[in-house]
Amino acid sequence: METIAAFLEGPFWYFSAAVFVVGVVGRLALALSLGSSKSLSVPRGSASAGAVRAVFSRFVPRRDFYRRIRLEVIAGYAFHVGLFVLLFFAAPHVEFYKEYILGFGWPTMPRWAFIVVSEIAFAGLIVLWLRRLLHPVSRKLSDAGDHIGSILIFFVMLTGCLALGEDHESLRLIHLFLAQLLLIYFPFSSLMHTFTFVFSRGYIGAGFAHHGVKA
Amino acid sequence: MKTGTTVNRHATRQSTTWLLPVVWLLLTICGTAVAEEQGGGAVPNPGIELWRAVREGPPPGVSRSQVEGIGMTTLIAEGGERWRQLRSNYVAPWGGWALVGMLGVLTLFHLVRKSPERFDGSSGKVIVRFPDYDRILHWFMAGTFLFLAISGLILLLGRYVILPLVGPQAFGAIASASKEGHNLFGPVFIVSLTLFVLRFAQRNFFARGDLAWLAKGGGMLSGKHVSAGFFNAGEKILFWSITFGGLAISISGLILVFPLFGQSRELMQLMLLVHGIAALVLIAFTFGHMYLGSIGLPGSFNAMNTGKVDADWAHAHHDRWHREAEEKGLIEKAPS
Ligand code: HEM
Ligand code: HEM
């Protein structure tokens, strides 16, 4: 057990973190270096203002659609906000960042809140993945990578919750190992939308504003 | 050297043996003195009184403990032992064997029955049976239920089934994981159950024809189809069992997970029995359901997979619903 722990907390941790950072930065740099073709039309509005507006306005679904996508919106927020809070405010995570990355920590949420937030995130993730599987269109649109992303995140969360007793080193190591697999898989998958959503929304928003499209 | 020690030890033993009669004499004298003081012949064991008092516990309101809390002045919880025996001598073995028995019955049924009719889509027509939302809710509830069933069964039976296989070290980790997972997913199941019941209840009220369906055992043994509406009586019974069994499991489970409201140990023991028994019954029911929803009745799985069923399947299993769909023009051409 000790050798496995030493490996996961030592070389494998550095390897997975490096793949994650280099992969994410590299892919973003590559995408941005493609640039965009210059539009020759007379600008009807400020492209940068449009970009910023789109980044934020797209957090709220359009009213005309909301009735049809209520489930996706609610489950989507439950999962994403839940995951964010878990990642950055659960005591064991902050402890890990302090010890292995940053050297400092910040206030964390109490244990009961940690558990309630996990439950919300789980409910959201399960419903989202079921929808991906069961909705005839999204089933066809999803490729293996989409499913692997959802399943990997699910197992990272599940092993984390199974280790909540904090009384067995093996359970903690399984969680750590899966989280590291996720870090390695992340840059090469659609999970990159964590970062790219800002650019894709901005790009569309800028284009719309330039052409005077109100959307 | 060796002989020397033996001789020495022998000498010591010899030198102390004379003490025995002296001790015996002293004890007899003391015993008689105590008995005379108590004014009786027989010698009572003072320990009996003490342990009886400890078992019965203090009268209410008399005792105090530095540590405040429920049951803090109880030294021995008498009921606990009876409860433990009930759980480990009856609930665990009977429950475990009942589940094995259920699997056995289903296997046997599958082997001896006439091979069921296959609906291979030759009708070329389908009917939408469950829209996306219905199917998402079904699998949301089924998934959390199965996770809770597995982790719960590990808590109840793991000590007998898994511990001997993997040893105490590994079982410690498995049990800890099951406990944490079970506690965390309980509330998620409650959410899924609530949404499911709200969505499905209306289609599950008993109606005319259900009794006739039951009287014929749903045609399970005869192999002939019995007239049924959208859901047959068997499915409705499953639905209401899950609704009310799930309610009992949820309430008892919450009382167990959150010991925050001053609930007593006795109440929690009772709730663990209610919880375990209701869970075992539902798990056994769902074994039957999972069989019928998959290989037991070919064609049924489509209902919860794509949401569309073959029109012939609908006609055979839910003829009254099929007729309704026909009248409303809801039968569609099958996608090629
Ligand atoms: C993997 C196993 C399972 C399979 C293959 C399965 C399959 C199905 C299918 C095909 C139906 C639709 C039946 C019809 O068209 O009339 C259904 C309905 C249903 N299932 Fe499952 N199911 C599974 C697990 C579960 C579990 C674990 C539960 C319990 C929590 C459950 C509860 C229900 C209920 C309550 C209904 C609706 C019955 C009604 O409302 O009358 N299922 N299932
Ligand atoms: C509704 C939410 C639920 C909650 C809050 C809940 C909570 C609990 C708790 C606190 C325990 C005791 C665990 C321990 O000993 O540490 C337990 C045991 C158990 N649960 Fe649940 N549970 C829920 C749902 C279920 C479901 C749906 C099933 C099965 C389908 C299930 C099956 C079991 C079993 C078999 C046990 C073991 C009973 C025993 O050890 O006597 N539970 N549950």
XYZ file of C-alpha atoms and ligand atoms in Angstrom:
637
model
C 0.000 0.000 0.000
C 2.795 2.391 0.911
C 4.577 1.946 -2.412
C 1.315 2.543 -4.289
C 0.688 5.666 -2.216
C 4.210 6.905 -2.838
C 3.803 6.328 -6.575
C 0.381 8.010 -6.818
C 1.370 10.965 -4.689
C 4.790 11.258 -6.289
C 5.643 10.541 -9.940
C 2.119 9.790 -11.124
C 0.749 12.950 -9.579
C 3.393 15.080 -11.305
C 2.811 13.264 -14.576
C -0.980 13.687 -14.554
C -0.811 17.301 -13.440
C 1.736 18.026 -16.182
C -0.371 16.361 -18.884
C -3.345 18.400 -17.719
C -1.592 21.774 -17.679
C 0.452 21.300 -20.847
C -2.506 19.714 -22.660
C -4.998 22.431 -21.743
C -2.668 25.339 -22.434
C -1.430 23.728 -25.650
C -4.869 23.049 -27.036
C -6.128 26.521 -26.174
C -3.066 28.096 -27.749
C -3.545 25.998 -30.851
C -7.212 26.937 -31.165
C -6.549 30.637 -30.618
C -3.642 30.693 -33.053
C -6.073 29.820 -35.826
C -7.520 33.322 -35.420
C -10.588 34.405 -37.342
C -10.986 35.814 -40.794
C -11.417 39.559 -40.901
C -14.946 40.658 -41.684
C -15.057 43.327 -44.380
C -18.571 44.503 -43.662
C -19.279 47.784 -41.910
C -19.512 47.062 -38.154
C -23.035 47.504 -36.798
C -21.917 47.316 -33.189
C -18.965 46.701 -30.940
C -17.616 43.178 -31.360
C -15.910 43.103 -27.951
C -19.050 44.254 -26.147
C -20.983 41.574 -28.026
C -18.439 38.953 -27.015
C -18.642 39.806 -23.331
C -22.431 40.013 -23.463
C -22.705 36.562 -25.049
C -20.389 34.969 -22.490
C -22.754 36.007 -19.704
C -26.156 36.127 -21.373
C -25.861 32.467 -22.435
C -25.907 31.425 -18.784
C -29.631 32.137 -18.882
C -31.718 30.050 -21.267
C -33.961 31.856 -23.736
C -37.473 32.096 -22.454
C -38.969 30.531 -25.592
C -36.869 27.429 -25.100
C -36.901 27.143 -21.346
C -40.134 25.151 -21.122
C -38.705 22.463 -23.383
C -35.277 22.248 -21.779
C -36.184 22.783 -18.145
C -34.793 19.417 -17.082
C -31.471 20.012 -18.806
C -31.143 23.496 -17.319
C -31.936 22.410 -13.760
C -29.810 19.249 -13.923
C -27.055 21.147 -15.727
C -26.810 23.804 -13.034
C -27.142 21.247 -10.229
C -24.210 19.282 -11.589
C -21.888 22.070 -12.689
C -22.349 24.345 -9.687
C -22.238 21.330 -7.388
C -19.004 20.058 -8.928
C -17.407 23.494 -8.748
C -18.301 23.887 -5.073
C -17.055 20.370 -4.291
C -13.790 20.928 -6.103
C -12.974 24.202 -4.427
C -14.703 24.202 -1.044
C -14.688 20.633 0.254
C -12.252 20.396 3.154
C -10.261 17.361 1.895
C -9.749 19.031 -1.493
C -8.558 22.331 -0.061
C -6.253 20.345 2.193
C -4.831 18.618 -0.906
C -4.277 21.879 -2.801
C -2.589 23.340 0.244
C -0.250 20.423 0.682
C 0.555 19.539 -2.928
C 0.083 22.662 -5.029
C -0.339 26.038 -3.425
C 0.997 25.942 0.092
C -2.026 27.839 1.400
C -5.684 27.061 1.930
C -8.968 28.912 2.379
C -12.203 28.500 4.361
C -14.113 25.324 3.556
C -17.718 24.290 3.944
C -18.943 22.168 6.855
C -19.247 18.425 6.302
C -23.050 18.400 6.085
C -22.916 20.999 3.290
C -20.257 18.933 1.528
C -22.620 15.951 1.543
C -25.712 17.885 0.454
C -23.774 19.484 -2.407
C -22.480 16.063 -3.525
C -26.024 14.752 -3.590
C -27.173 17.655 -5.726
C -24.217 17.204 -8.087
C -24.819 13.449 -8.345
C -28.514 13.869 -9.113
C -27.642 16.411 -11.815
C -24.919 14.280 -13.404
C -27.018 11.105 -13.458
C -29.985 12.875 -15.045
C -27.749 14.583 -17.623
C -26.071 11.352 -18.610
C -29.394 9.501 -18.807
C -30.720 12.226 -21.047
C -27.698 11.887 -23.283
C -28.428 8.167 -23.521
C -32.190 8.289 -23.845
C -32.922 11.353 -25.947
C -32.954 10.037 -29.509
C -31.075 12.999 -30.952
C -28.432 13.444 -28.275
C -27.891 9.680 -28.301
C -26.910 9.913 -31.961
C -24.834 13.048 -31.421
C -22.811 11.578 -28.571
C -19.599 9.782 -29.322
C -17.593 7.437 -27.111
C -15.607 10.374 -25.742
C -18.734 12.051 -24.392
C -19.734 8.920 -22.546
C -16.237 8.283 -21.253
C -16.119 11.843 -19.895
C -19.420 11.457 -18.032
C -18.596 8.010 -16.712
C -15.109 9.009 -15.594
C -16.429 12.044 -13.717
C -19.143 9.862 -12.196
C -16.603 7.376 -10.888
C -14.316 10.086 -9.593
C -17.265 11.486 -7.628
C -18.475 8.047 -6.548
C -15.090 6.902 -5.234
C -14.782 10.233 -3.450
C -18.070 9.670 -1.699
C -17.164 6.069 -0.856
C -14.006 7.361 0.835
C -15.939 9.781 3.053
C -15.322 7.588 6.099
C -11.661 8.702 5.842
C -10.695 5.483 7.598
C -9.152 3.438 4.783
C -6.110 4.551 2.840
C -7.037 2.220 -0.040
C -10.336 4.047 -0.653
C -8.600 7.426 -0.721
C -5.998 6.147 -3.168
C -8.639 4.767 -5.555
C -10.267 8.200 -5.610
C -6.928 9.918 -6.172
C -6.029 7.520 -8.994
C -9.329 8.089 -10.830
C -8.978 11.850 -10.420
C -5.532 11.574 -11.997
C -6.911 9.553 -14.914
C -9.450 12.332 -15.377
C -6.684 14.953 -15.440
C -4.886 12.972 -18.133
C -8.015 12.439 -20.216
C -9.292 15.986 -19.837
C -7.293 17.928 -22.460
C -8.070 15.403 -25.185
C -11.804 15.314 -24.665
C -14.940 17.396 -24.811
C -14.355 18.153 -21.134
C -12.247 21.012 -22.550
C -15.517 22.935 -22.754
C -14.694 23.937 -19.150
C -12.323 26.472 -20.728
C -13.379 26.731 -24.350
C -16.954 27.792 -23.627
C -15.711 31.336 -22.976
C -14.035 31.553 -26.367
C -16.779 29.913 -28.364
C -19.457 32.109 -26.822
C -17.265 35.168 -27.251
C -16.564 34.341 -30.895
C -20.239 33.915 -31.724
C -21.224 36.995 -29.706
C -18.593 39.141 -31.430
C -19.739 37.991 -34.853
C -23.378 38.674 -34.066
C -22.638 42.144 -32.669
C -20.491 43.017 -35.683
C -23.313 42.091 -38.044
C -26.001 43.638 -35.892
C -27.733 40.366 -35.066
C -29.704 40.631 -31.845
C -29.319 37.199 -30.295
C 22.594 -27.216 37.069
C 19.348 -28.527 35.724
C 18.859 -30.952 38.544
C 19.586 -28.164 40.963
C 16.674 -26.014 39.753
C 14.278 -28.908 39.803
C 15.253 -29.637 43.368
C 14.819 -26.000 44.301
C 11.368 -25.720 42.756
C 10.335 -28.908 44.422
C 11.499 -27.483 47.699
C 9.428 -24.324 47.212
C 6.310 -26.265 46.417
C 6.810 -28.347 49.490
C 7.300 -25.317 51.601
C 3.963 -23.679 50.561
C 1.582 -26.612 50.624
C 1.065 -26.271 54.333
C -0.575 -22.846 53.586
C -3.606 -24.412 51.881
C -5.418 -25.733 54.926
C -4.770 -22.406 56.676
C -6.375 -20.415 53.856
C -9.321 -22.813 53.753
C -9.776 -22.373 57.497
C -9.675 -18.586 57.267
C -12.219 -18.512 54.443
C -14.605 -20.757 56.332
C -14.428 -18.543 59.371
C -14.994 -15.339 57.391
C -17.855 -16.916 55.434
C -19.623 -18.014 58.568
C -19.155 -14.586 60.112
C -20.697 -12.792 57.107
C -23.581 -15.262 56.928
C -24.307 -14.799 60.604
C -24.246 -11.040 60.249
C -26.851 -11.242 57.476
C -28.884 -13.503 59.682
C -29.203 -16.370 57.237
C -27.690 -19.616 56.183
C -27.194 -19.264 52.348
C -24.498 -16.953 51.030
C -25.948 -14.557 48.380
C -23.631 -13.268 45.669
C -23.552 -9.491 45.999
C -22.706 -9.307 42.254
C -26.213 -10.450 41.317
C -27.855 -7.420 42.877
C -25.321 -5.108 41.315
C -25.672 -6.470 37.805
C -29.447 -6.577 38.031
C -29.453 -2.889 38.928
C -27.051 -2.137 36.092
C -29.230 -4.026 33.615
C -32.462 -2.396 34.691
C -30.839 1.002 34.550
C -31.556 3.882 36.888
C -35.102 5.059 37.512
C -35.900 7.958 35.201
C -34.668 11.335 36.352
C -32.433 9.964 39.106
C -29.094 9.596 37.407
C -26.844 12.033 35.668
C -23.874 11.744 33.389
C -21.092 14.202 32.652
C -21.763 13.577 28.978
C -25.198 14.826 28.067
C -27.170 12.926 25.485
C -29.701 10.208 24.871
C -28.955 6.971 26.707
C -25.860 8.375 28.401
C -26.909 7.049 31.831
C -27.532 3.557 30.487
C -24.679 1.198 31.293
C -26.018 -1.857 29.484
C -28.747 -1.504 26.835
C -30.646 -4.705 27.513
C -32.803 -4.559 24.394
C -29.721 -4.273 22.202
C -28.769 -7.895 22.607
C -32.295 -9.099 21.784
C -32.329 -6.804 18.762
C -28.918 -8.013 17.639
C -30.070 -11.605 17.810
C -33.237 -10.818 15.895
C -31.203 -9.117 13.187
C -28.395 -11.630 12.856
C -30.379 -14.819 13.534
C -33.533 -14.032 11.587
C -33.514 -10.964 9.319
C -30.076 -11.559 7.780
C -30.273 -15.314 7.061
C -33.982 -15.392 6.150
C -33.671 -12.299 4.019
C -30.561 -13.560 2.279
C -32.048 -16.956 1.530
C -35.337 -15.376 0.406
C -33.428 -13.431 -2.249
C -31.541 -16.531 -3.350
C -34.893 -18.374 -3.429
C -36.405 -15.663 -5.599
C -33.542 -15.978 -8.072
C -34.003 -19.751 -8.034
C -37.739 -19.489 -8.727
C -37.143 -17.099 -11.615
C -34.461 -19.341 -13.106
C -36.694 -22.362 -12.800
C -39.621 -20.478 -14.334
C -37.448 -19.371 -17.202
C -36.286 -22.915 -17.867
C -39.633 -24.692 -17.761
C -41.915 -22.135 -19.400
C -42.929 -22.271 -23.023
C -40.588 -19.986 -24.937
C -42.264 -16.589 -25.021
C -43.519 -14.891 -28.132
C -40.881 -12.681 -29.810
C -41.887 -9.391 -31.298
C -39.233 -8.825 -33.895
C -40.786 -5.741 -35.400
C -42.465 -7.570 -38.308
C -45.586 -5.441 -37.813
C -43.573 -2.474 -39.081
C -45.519 -0.267 -36.682
C -44.654 1.215 -33.302
C -46.382 3.164 -30.543
C -44.681 5.688 -28.264
C -45.068 4.224 -24.791
C -42.762 6.322 -22.609
C -41.503 9.778 -23.609
C -37.912 10.767 -22.693
C -38.793 12.215 -19.308
C -40.540 8.991 -18.193
C -37.541 6.905 -19.159
C -35.037 9.268 -17.561
C -37.015 9.070 -14.307
C -37.293 5.269 -14.463
C -33.549 4.766 -14.840
C -32.716 7.501 -12.342
C -34.806 5.699 -9.737
C -33.761 2.186 -10.790
C -30.055 3.137 -10.746
C -30.098 4.707 -7.287
C -32.285 1.860 -6.021
C -29.876 -0.790 -7.239
C -26.887 1.045 -5.786
C -28.647 1.277 -2.415
C -29.718 -2.347 -2.629
C -26.152 -3.551 -3.243
C -24.555 -1.340 -0.600
C -27.369 -2.129 1.877
C -27.032 -5.864 1.306
C -23.285 -5.600 1.925
C -24.071 -3.947 5.265
C -26.561 -6.650 6.172
C -24.949 -9.781 4.721
C -21.358 -8.860 3.863
C -20.067 -10.187 7.171
C -21.305 -13.656 6.264
C -20.757 -13.658 2.509
C -17.851 -11.337 1.664
C -15.734 -11.296 4.824
C -14.750 -14.986 4.586
C -13.799 -14.500 0.942
C -11.663 -11.372 1.140
C -10.495 -11.214 4.751
C -10.983 -8.521 7.390
C -8.658 -5.905 5.891
C -10.395 -5.694 2.517
C -13.834 -6.165 4.026
C -13.210 -3.225 6.346
C -12.714 -0.997 3.309
C -15.700 -2.476 1.434
C -17.979 -2.017 4.439
C -16.829 1.548 5.046
C -17.385 2.386 1.376
C -20.840 0.784 1.428
C -21.870 2.678 4.518
C -20.769 6.056 3.187
C -22.194 5.385 -0.274
C -25.481 4.130 1.138
C -25.902 7.136 3.409
C -25.102 9.583 0.630
C -27.339 8.057 -2.034
C -30.360 7.622 0.250
C -31.612 11.197 -0.207
C -30.901 11.033 -3.955
C -33.183 8.003 -4.135
C -35.890 9.899 -2.238
C -35.766 12.666 -4.843
C -35.970 10.177 -7.706
C -38.802 8.243 -6.065
C -40.824 11.415 -5.499
C -40.450 12.567 -9.096
C -41.248 9.078 -10.393
C -44.373 8.650 -8.270
C -45.685 12.088 -9.227
C -45.251 11.259 -12.875
C -46.555 7.662 -12.899
C -49.294 7.579 -10.229
C -52.148 8.588 -12.473
C -51.595 5.662 -14.831
C -51.526 3.201 -11.941
C -54.921 3.626 -10.288
C -56.708 0.288 -10.169
C -59.540 -0.037 -12.623
C -62.051 -2.516 -13.979
C -60.362 -5.512 -15.510
C -57.513 -5.584 -13.002
C -59.219 -8.204 -10.841
C -59.859 -10.436 -13.830
C -56.202 -10.052 -14.824
C -55.107 -11.066 -11.335
C -57.547 -13.988 -11.194
C -55.892 -15.394 -14.291
C -52.431 -14.752 -12.854
C -51.718 -12.462 -15.786
C -51.605 -15.532 -18.018
C -48.147 -16.285 -16.660
C -48.804 -19.988 -16.272
C -51.301 -20.588 -19.071
C -49.124 -18.641 -21.487
C -52.233 -16.921 -22.878
C -52.421 -13.134 -22.985
C -54.921 -11.552 -20.630
C -56.670 -8.313 -21.457
C -54.965 -5.250 -19.922
C -54.855 -1.448 -20.150
C -51.768 0.781 -20.190
C -50.389 -1.011 -17.125
C -51.563 -4.455 -16.059
C -52.528 -5.259 -12.458
C -49.134 -6.832 -11.748
C -47.325 -3.661 -12.768
C -49.713 -1.586 -10.697
C -48.990 -3.739 -7.664
C -45.263 -3.270 -8.286
C -45.783 0.467 -8.590
C -47.692 0.828 -5.312
C -45.286 -1.501 -3.496
C -42.407 0.677 -4.569
C -44.345 3.805 -3.642
C -45.296 2.724 -0.126
C -42.331 0.427 0.514
C -40.109 3.242 -0.706
C -41.867 5.641 1.664
C -41.264 3.269 4.610
C -37.634 2.818 3.569
C -37.171 6.553 3.153
C -38.675 7.543 6.502
C -36.860 4.805 8.435
C -33.654 5.558 6.546
C -33.804 9.267 7.356
C -34.417 8.516 11.042
C -31.277 6.341 10.947
C -29.049 8.705 8.989
C -29.909 11.802 10.998
C -29.845 11.026 14.746
C -30.439 14.710 15.402
C -33.965 14.898 16.703
C -33.589 13.111 20.017
C -34.787 9.776 18.627
C -34.136 6.949 21.082
C -31.994 3.897 20.514
C -35.088 1.699 20.635
C -36.764 3.676 17.864
C -33.639 3.417 15.741
C -33.453 -0.335 16.289
C -37.066 -0.679 15.222
C -36.421 1.512 12.187
C -33.438 -0.585 11.112
C -35.689 -3.653 11.173
C -38.455 -1.900 9.231
C -35.865 -0.557 6.797
C -34.144 -3.898 6.281
C -37.344 -5.895 5.860
C -39.021 -3.398 3.520
C -35.823 -3.210 1.479
C -35.563 -7.013 1.224
C -39.176 -7.307 0.069
C -38.710 -4.612 -2.572
C -35.435 -6.090 -3.783
C -37.155 -9.478 -4.219
C -40.005 -7.781 -6.150
C -37.589 -5.944 -8.394
C -35.794 -9.209 -9.218
C -39.071 -10.365 -10.738
C -39.573 -6.999 -12.403
C -36.085 -6.894 -13.897
C -36.604 -10.360 -15.331
C -39.944 -9.462 -16.919
C -38.634 -6.121 -18.148
C -35.741 -7.760 -20.002
C -35.413 -11.385 -21.118
C -38.679 -12.516 -19.503
C -40.941 -10.753 -21.995
C -39.105 -10.056 -25.257
C -39.984 -6.630 -26.634
C -40.688 -5.048 -23.246
C -37.249 -3.556 -22.816
C -37.821 -1.262 -25.807
C -40.451 0.553 -23.763
C -37.806 1.826 -21.348
C -34.999 1.996 -23.901
C -36.155 3.792 -27.044
C -39.573 4.531 -25.582
C -41.324 2.936 -28.562
C -42.853 -0.537 -28.593
C -43.824 -2.812 -31.423
C -47.564 -2.529 -32.165
C -47.964 -6.316 -31.989
C -46.321 -6.353 -28.568
C -48.755 -3.671 -27.430
C -51.690 -5.620 -28.824
C -50.603 -8.814 -27.070
C -49.722 -7.362 -23.667
C -51.844 -4.215 -23.366
C -54.732 -4.716 -25.781
C -57.000 -2.032 -24.336
C -54.207 0.567 -24.547
C -53.416 -0.594 -28.085
C -57.057 -0.092 -29.090
C -57.047 3.405 -27.583
C -53.853 4.278 -29.431
C -55.366 2.984 -32.643
C -58.493 5.094 -32.163
C -56.403 8.199 -31.495
C -54.201 7.502 -34.513
C -51.064 7.170 -32.392
C -49.654 4.138 -34.170
C -46.615 5.173 -36.205
C -44.576 3.599 -38.947
C -41.470 1.985 -37.462
C -38.266 3.904 -38.232
C -36.301 1.877 -40.738
C -32.193 -3.254 -14.883
C -33.319 -3.590 -14.550
C -34.638 -3.052 -15.019
C -35.250 -3.237 -16.233
C -34.715 -4.004 -17.420
C -36.511 -2.552 -16.170
C -37.417 -2.484 -17.203
C -38.633 -1.855 -17.145
C -39.555 -1.773 -18.243
C -39.329 -2.346 -19.622
C -40.638 -1.103 -17.814
C -41.885 -0.757 -18.634
C -42.893 -1.812 -18.500
C -44.034 -1.547 -19.441
O -43.779 -1.156 -20.576
O -45.186 -1.721 -19.032
C -40.418 -0.743 -16.433
C -41.302 -0.070 -15.639
C -41.107 0.162 -14.285
N -39.960 -0.119 -13.546
Fe -38.307 -1.016 -14.242
N -36.652 -1.977 -14.931
C -35.516 -2.256 -14.196
C -35.247 -1.879 -12.904
C -36.179 -1.311 -12.062
C -35.954 -1.078 -10.670
C -34.696 -1.429 -9.893
C -37.095 -0.532 -10.187
C -37.381 -0.133 -8.782
C -36.991 0.854 -8.189
C -38.030 -0.400 -11.281
C -39.297 0.120 -11.195
C -40.190 0.231 -12.236
C -41.517 0.754 -12.113
C -42.158 1.241 -10.820
C -42.087 0.722 -13.396
C -43.484 1.221 -13.816
C -44.517 0.243 -13.476
C -45.823 0.955 -13.333
O -45.819 2.175 -13.206
O -46.845 0.261 -13.255
N -37.428 -0.872 -12.425
N -39.174 -1.218 -16.054
C -34.388 6.209 1.015
C -33.251 6.377 1.361
C -32.443 5.479 2.240
C -31.795 5.844 3.363
C -31.759 7.237 3.940
C -31.152 4.671 3.920
C -30.400 4.621 5.070
C -29.891 3.485 5.655
C -29.128 3.422 6.865
C -28.758 4.610 7.726
C -28.799 2.137 7.097
C -27.962 1.610 8.238
C -26.564 1.532 7.730
C -25.570 1.229 8.762
O -25.695 0.176 9.419
O -24.648 2.036 8.890
C -29.361 1.361 6.043
C -29.255 0.006 5.941
C -29.789 -0.744 4.897
N -30.425 -0.235 3.789
Fe -30.906 1.684 3.468
N -31.403 3.618 3.100
C -32.201 4.076 2.060
C -32.680 3.340 1.020
C -32.494 1.992 0.865
C -32.966 1.242 -0.258
C -33.733 1.791 -1.449
C -32.595 -0.036 -0.041
C -32.827 -1.242 -0.875
C -33.353 -1.325 -1.946
C -31.901 -0.082 1.218
C -31.407 -1.224 1.776
C -30.782 -1.304 2.993
C -30.376 -2.527 3.630
C -30.581 -3.930 3.091
C -29.749 -2.169 4.832
C -29.133 -3.096 5.860
C -30.130 -3.317 6.956
C -29.500 -3.913 8.159
O -28.270 -3.823 8.281
O -30.239 -4.440 8.999
N -31.843 1.164 1.743
N -30.027 2.204 5.152
